[in-house]
Tab-separated table of C-alpha atoms in Angstrom:
chain	number	residue	atom	x	y	z
Y	1	ASP	CA	0.081	0.013	0.198
Y	2	ALA	CA	1.141	3.549	-0.930
Y	3	SER	CA	-0.138	7.026	-1.027
Y	4	ILE	CA	0.750	10.559	-2.443
Y	5	GLY	CA	0.137	13.707	-0.571
Y	6	GLY	CA	1.686	17.271	0.050
Y	7	ILE	CA	3.925	17.648	2.973
Y	8	SER	CA	1.899	17.273	6.355
Y	9	ARG	CA	-1.404	16.958	4.248
Y	10	VAL	CA	-3.729	13.977	4.062
Y	11	PRO	CA	-2.909	11.808	1.240
Y	12	PHE	CA	-5.021	12.699	-2.109
Y	13	PHE	CA	-4.207	9.275	-3.715
Y	14	LYS	CA	-4.068	5.793	-2.154
Y	15	TYR	CA	-3.046	3.011	-4.338
Y	16	LYS	CA	-1.711	-0.563	-4.480
Y	17	LEU	CA	0.865	-1.178	-7.317
Y	18	LYS	CA	1.826	-4.760	-8.548
Y	19	LEU	CA	4.877	-5.060	-10.778
Y	20	THR	CA	5.286	-8.598	-12.090
Y	21	VAL	CA	8.547	-9.319	-14.145
Y	22	TYR	CA	8.514	-12.154	-16.767
Y	23	SER	CA	11.505	-14.160	-17.772
Y	24	ASN	CA	11.187	-12.645	-21.360
Y	25	GLY	CA	11.843	-9.270	-20.187
Y	26	GLN	CA	8.207	-8.019	-20.161
Y	27	ILE	CA	7.001	-6.101	-17.151
Y	28	SER	CA	3.223	-5.773	-16.287
Y	29	TYR	CA	2.130	-2.846	-14.281
Y	30	SER	CA	-1.226	-3.129	-12.354
Y	31	LEU	CA	-2.362	0.004	-10.377
Y	32	ASN	CA	-5.501	0.043	-8.245
Y	33	GLY	CA	-6.070	3.416	-6.395
Y	34	GLU	CA	-8.649	5.676	-5.025
Y	35	VAL	CA	-8.717	9.608	-5.043
Y	36	ARG	CA	-9.950	11.177	-1.674
Y	37	LYS	CA	-13.402	12.383	-2.371
Y	38	ASP	CA	-12.693	16.028	-1.364
Y	39	THR	CA	-9.674	16.591	-3.919
Y	40	VAL	CA	-10.220	19.221	-5.987
Y	41	TRP	CA	-8.124	18.373	-9.237
Y	42	LEU	CA	-5.902	15.595	-10.086
Y	43	PRO	CA	-4.169	16.681	-13.497
Y	44	ARG	CA	-2.739	13.513	-14.354
Y	45	LEU	CA	-2.157	9.710	-13.172
Y	46	GLY	CA	0.446	7.552	-14.690
Y	47	PHE	CA	4.004	6.797	-14.866
Y	48	GLU	CA	7.010	8.763	-16.361
Y	49	PHE	CA	10.196	6.909	-17.730
Y	50	LYS	CA	13.387	8.689	-18.800
Y	51	LEU	CA	15.480	7.095	-21.533
Y	52	ASN	CA	18.666	8.182	-23.217
Y	53	LYS	CA	18.445	11.330	-25.695
Y	54	GLU	CA	18.862	8.962	-28.587
Y	55	ASN	CA	15.910	6.966	-28.170
Y	56	GLN	CA	13.910	9.833	-30.112
Y	57	ARG	CA	11.789	7.977	-32.776
Y	58	PHE	CA	8.434	6.198	-31.809
Y	59	GLU	CA	5.459	5.094	-33.322
Y	60	TYR	CA	2.003	4.339	-31.742
Y	61	PHE	CA	-1.326	3.347	-32.490
Y	62	GLY	CA	-3.758	6.114	-31.044
Y	63	MET	CA	-5.268	9.358	-31.835
Y	64	GLY	CA	-2.996	11.738	-33.873
Y	65	PRO	CA	-0.867	13.017	-35.806
Y	66	TYR	CA	-1.198	16.304	-33.830
Y	67	GLU	CA	-1.187	16.604	-30.004
Y	68	ASN	CA	-4.629	15.938	-28.520
Y	69	TYR	CA	-6.562	16.036	-25.092
Y	70	ILE	CA	-9.871	14.979	-23.720
Y	71	ASP	CA	-11.180	18.415	-24.262
Y	72	MET	CA	-9.414	19.016	-27.802
Y	73	SER	CA	-9.483	15.946	-29.964
Y	74	HIS	CA	-12.005	16.524	-32.954
Y	75	HIS	CA	-9.137	17.638	-35.215
Y	76	VAL	CA	-7.423	14.028	-35.231
Y	77	LYS	CA	-7.966	10.594	-36.161
Y	78	GLN	CA	-7.139	7.291	-34.582
Y	79	ALA	CA	-4.520	5.309	-36.561
Y	80	TRP	CA	-0.815	4.453	-36.850
Y	81	PHE	CA	1.697	7.332	-36.522
Y	82	GLU	CA	5.250	7.717	-36.383
Y	83	SER	CA	7.024	10.718	-34.919
Y	84	THR	CA	10.160	11.986	-32.757
Y	85	ALA	CA	10.218	13.550	-29.366
Y	86	SER	CA	11.731	16.496	-31.084
Y	87	ASN	CA	9.056	16.563	-33.356
Y	88	GLU	CA	6.376	16.711	-30.761
Y	89	TYR	CA	7.485	19.933	-29.136
Y	90	VAL	CA	4.987	22.695	-29.529
Y	91	ASN	CA	6.467	26.288	-29.277
Y	92	TYR	CA	3.782	27.801	-26.958
Y	93	VAL	CA	4.413	31.270	-25.923
Y	94	MET	CA	4.859	30.172	-22.530
Y	95	PRO	CA	6.672	26.693	-22.248
Y	96	GLN	CA	4.468	23.854	-20.943
Y	97	GLU	CA	3.556	20.484	-21.512
Y	98	HIS	CA	2.715	19.497	-25.205
Y	99	GLY	CA	2.622	16.525	-27.623
Y	100	THR	CA	-0.129	14.607	-25.628
Y	101	HIS	CA	-1.955	11.733	-27.654
Y	102	ARG	CA	-5.143	10.202	-26.393
Y	103	GLY	CA	-6.657	6.805	-27.133
Y	104	VAL	CA	-3.331	4.828	-27.374
Y	105	ARG	CA	-3.271	1.133	-27.474
Y	106	VAL	CA	0.598	0.441	-28.567
Y	107	LEU	CA	3.478	2.698	-28.294
Y	108	ASN	CA	6.769	1.379	-29.497
Y	109	VAL	CA	9.938	3.384	-28.917
Y	110	GLU	CA	12.912	2.768	-31.168
Y	111	ASP	CA	11.836	-0.873	-31.765
Y	112	LYS	CA	13.410	-1.521	-28.179
Y	113	LEU	CA	10.395	-0.563	-25.855
Y	114	THR	CA	6.866	-1.451	-26.268
Y	115	PHE	CA	3.782	-0.418	-24.235
Y	116	THR	CA	0.402	-2.035	-24.716
Y	117	SER	CA	-2.848	-2.332	-22.782
Y	118	ASP	CA	-6.168	-3.644	-23.270
Y	119	LYS	CA	-7.514	-0.405	-22.302
Y	120	CYS	CA	-6.871	3.074	-23.968
Y	121	PHE	CA	-4.020	5.324	-22.330
Y	122	ASP	CA	-2.179	8.741	-23.028
Y	123	ILE	CA	0.947	9.264	-23.892
Y	124	ASN	CA	3.651	12.011	-24.193
Y	125	VAL	CA	7.186	11.573	-25.562
Y	126	SER	CA	9.112	14.738	-25.172
Y	127	SER	CA	12.817	16.048	-25.006
Y	128	TYR	CA	11.960	17.966	-22.142
Y	129	SER	CA	11.270	17.272	-18.413
Y	130	ILE	CA	8.319	18.670	-16.750
Y	131	GLU	CA	10.478	20.558	-14.466
Y	132	GLN	CA	12.504	22.334	-17.665
Y	133	LEU	CA	9.008	23.180	-18.806
Y	134	TYR	CA	7.776	24.597	-15.768
Y	135	ASN	CA	10.564	26.370	-14.630
Y	136	ALA	CA	10.772	28.404	-18.172
Y	137	LYS	CA	9.052	31.265	-18.457
Y	138	HIS	CA	10.179	31.802	-22.063
Y	139	THR	CA	11.162	29.181	-24.825
Y	140	ASP	CA	15.114	30.368	-24.414
Y	141	GLU	CA	14.912	29.364	-20.896
Y	142	ILE	CA	14.108	25.500	-21.299
Y	143	GLY	CA	17.530	24.471	-21.772
Y	144	ASP	CA	19.254	21.560	-23.632
Y	145	SER	CA	17.460	18.148	-23.959
Y	146	TYR	CA	19.414	15.636	-22.083
Y	147	ALA	CA	16.941	12.886	-22.447
Y	148	THR	CA	13.607	11.535	-24.011
Y	149	HIS	CA	11.107	11.697	-21.581
Y	150	ILE	CA	7.877	9.354	-21.722
Y	151	ARG	CA	4.714	9.515	-20.235
Y	152	ILE	CA	2.149	6.805	-19.909
Y	153	ASP	CA	-1.053	8.085	-18.264
Y	154	TYR	CA	-3.991	6.662	-17.365
Y	155	LYS	CA	-5.732	9.934	-17.652
Y	156	ASN	CA	-4.758	13.315	-18.423
Y	157	SER	CA	-6.884	16.497	-17.643
Y	158	GLY	CA	-7.743	18.960	-20.566
Y	159	VAL	CA	-6.032	21.908	-21.973
Y	160	GLY	CA	-7.907	24.489	-19.793
Y	161	SER	CA	-5.268	24.838	-17.013
Y	162	SER	CA	-4.805	28.317	-16.403
Y	163	SER	CA	-1.614	28.455	-18.057
Y	164	CYS	CA	-2.999	31.471	-20.256
Y	165	GLY	CA	-6.930	30.995	-19.849
Y	166	PRO	CA	-9.640	29.695	-17.904
Y	167	ASP	CA	-9.644	26.316	-16.145
Y	168	THR	CA	-10.942	23.052	-17.502
Y	169	GLU	CA	-14.579	22.606	-17.229
Y	170	PRO	CA	-15.702	20.191	-14.532
Y	171	GLN	CA	-16.857	17.523	-16.840
């Protein structure tokens, strides 16, 4: 059993994580959890993996080819797509997360690492860490890319995140 919460705060997410490693190299993740009822907003639930910078190329079966979110997806279709972490970067006025794809069933990175699920998940493959994007107020402050960051999310909130406009709608 584990939980996540701020310092000196009641945990907002309690969960059980089970990892099973098979002799063929496959790793199975099983996460069962519950968000505390009075939690206002949980922007994302998932895992992040950091790979060497050279692991840029990926292909996926999901919504694309453009970034899309739960409240911004009418401009995309579900199919097989190929891209690179650097091509996923969106040059927003204020640096922020970018390049999320919804409805993914398979993600393959450089033909070395494959993520699959019987349920759709969200992905994000980026040349930048969340911390790099959060700490930069302008594009030239992001810094160099030192790794490829892969985010595998159960769910991801919409784009209305008060970065430059209103919050997301409650639904």
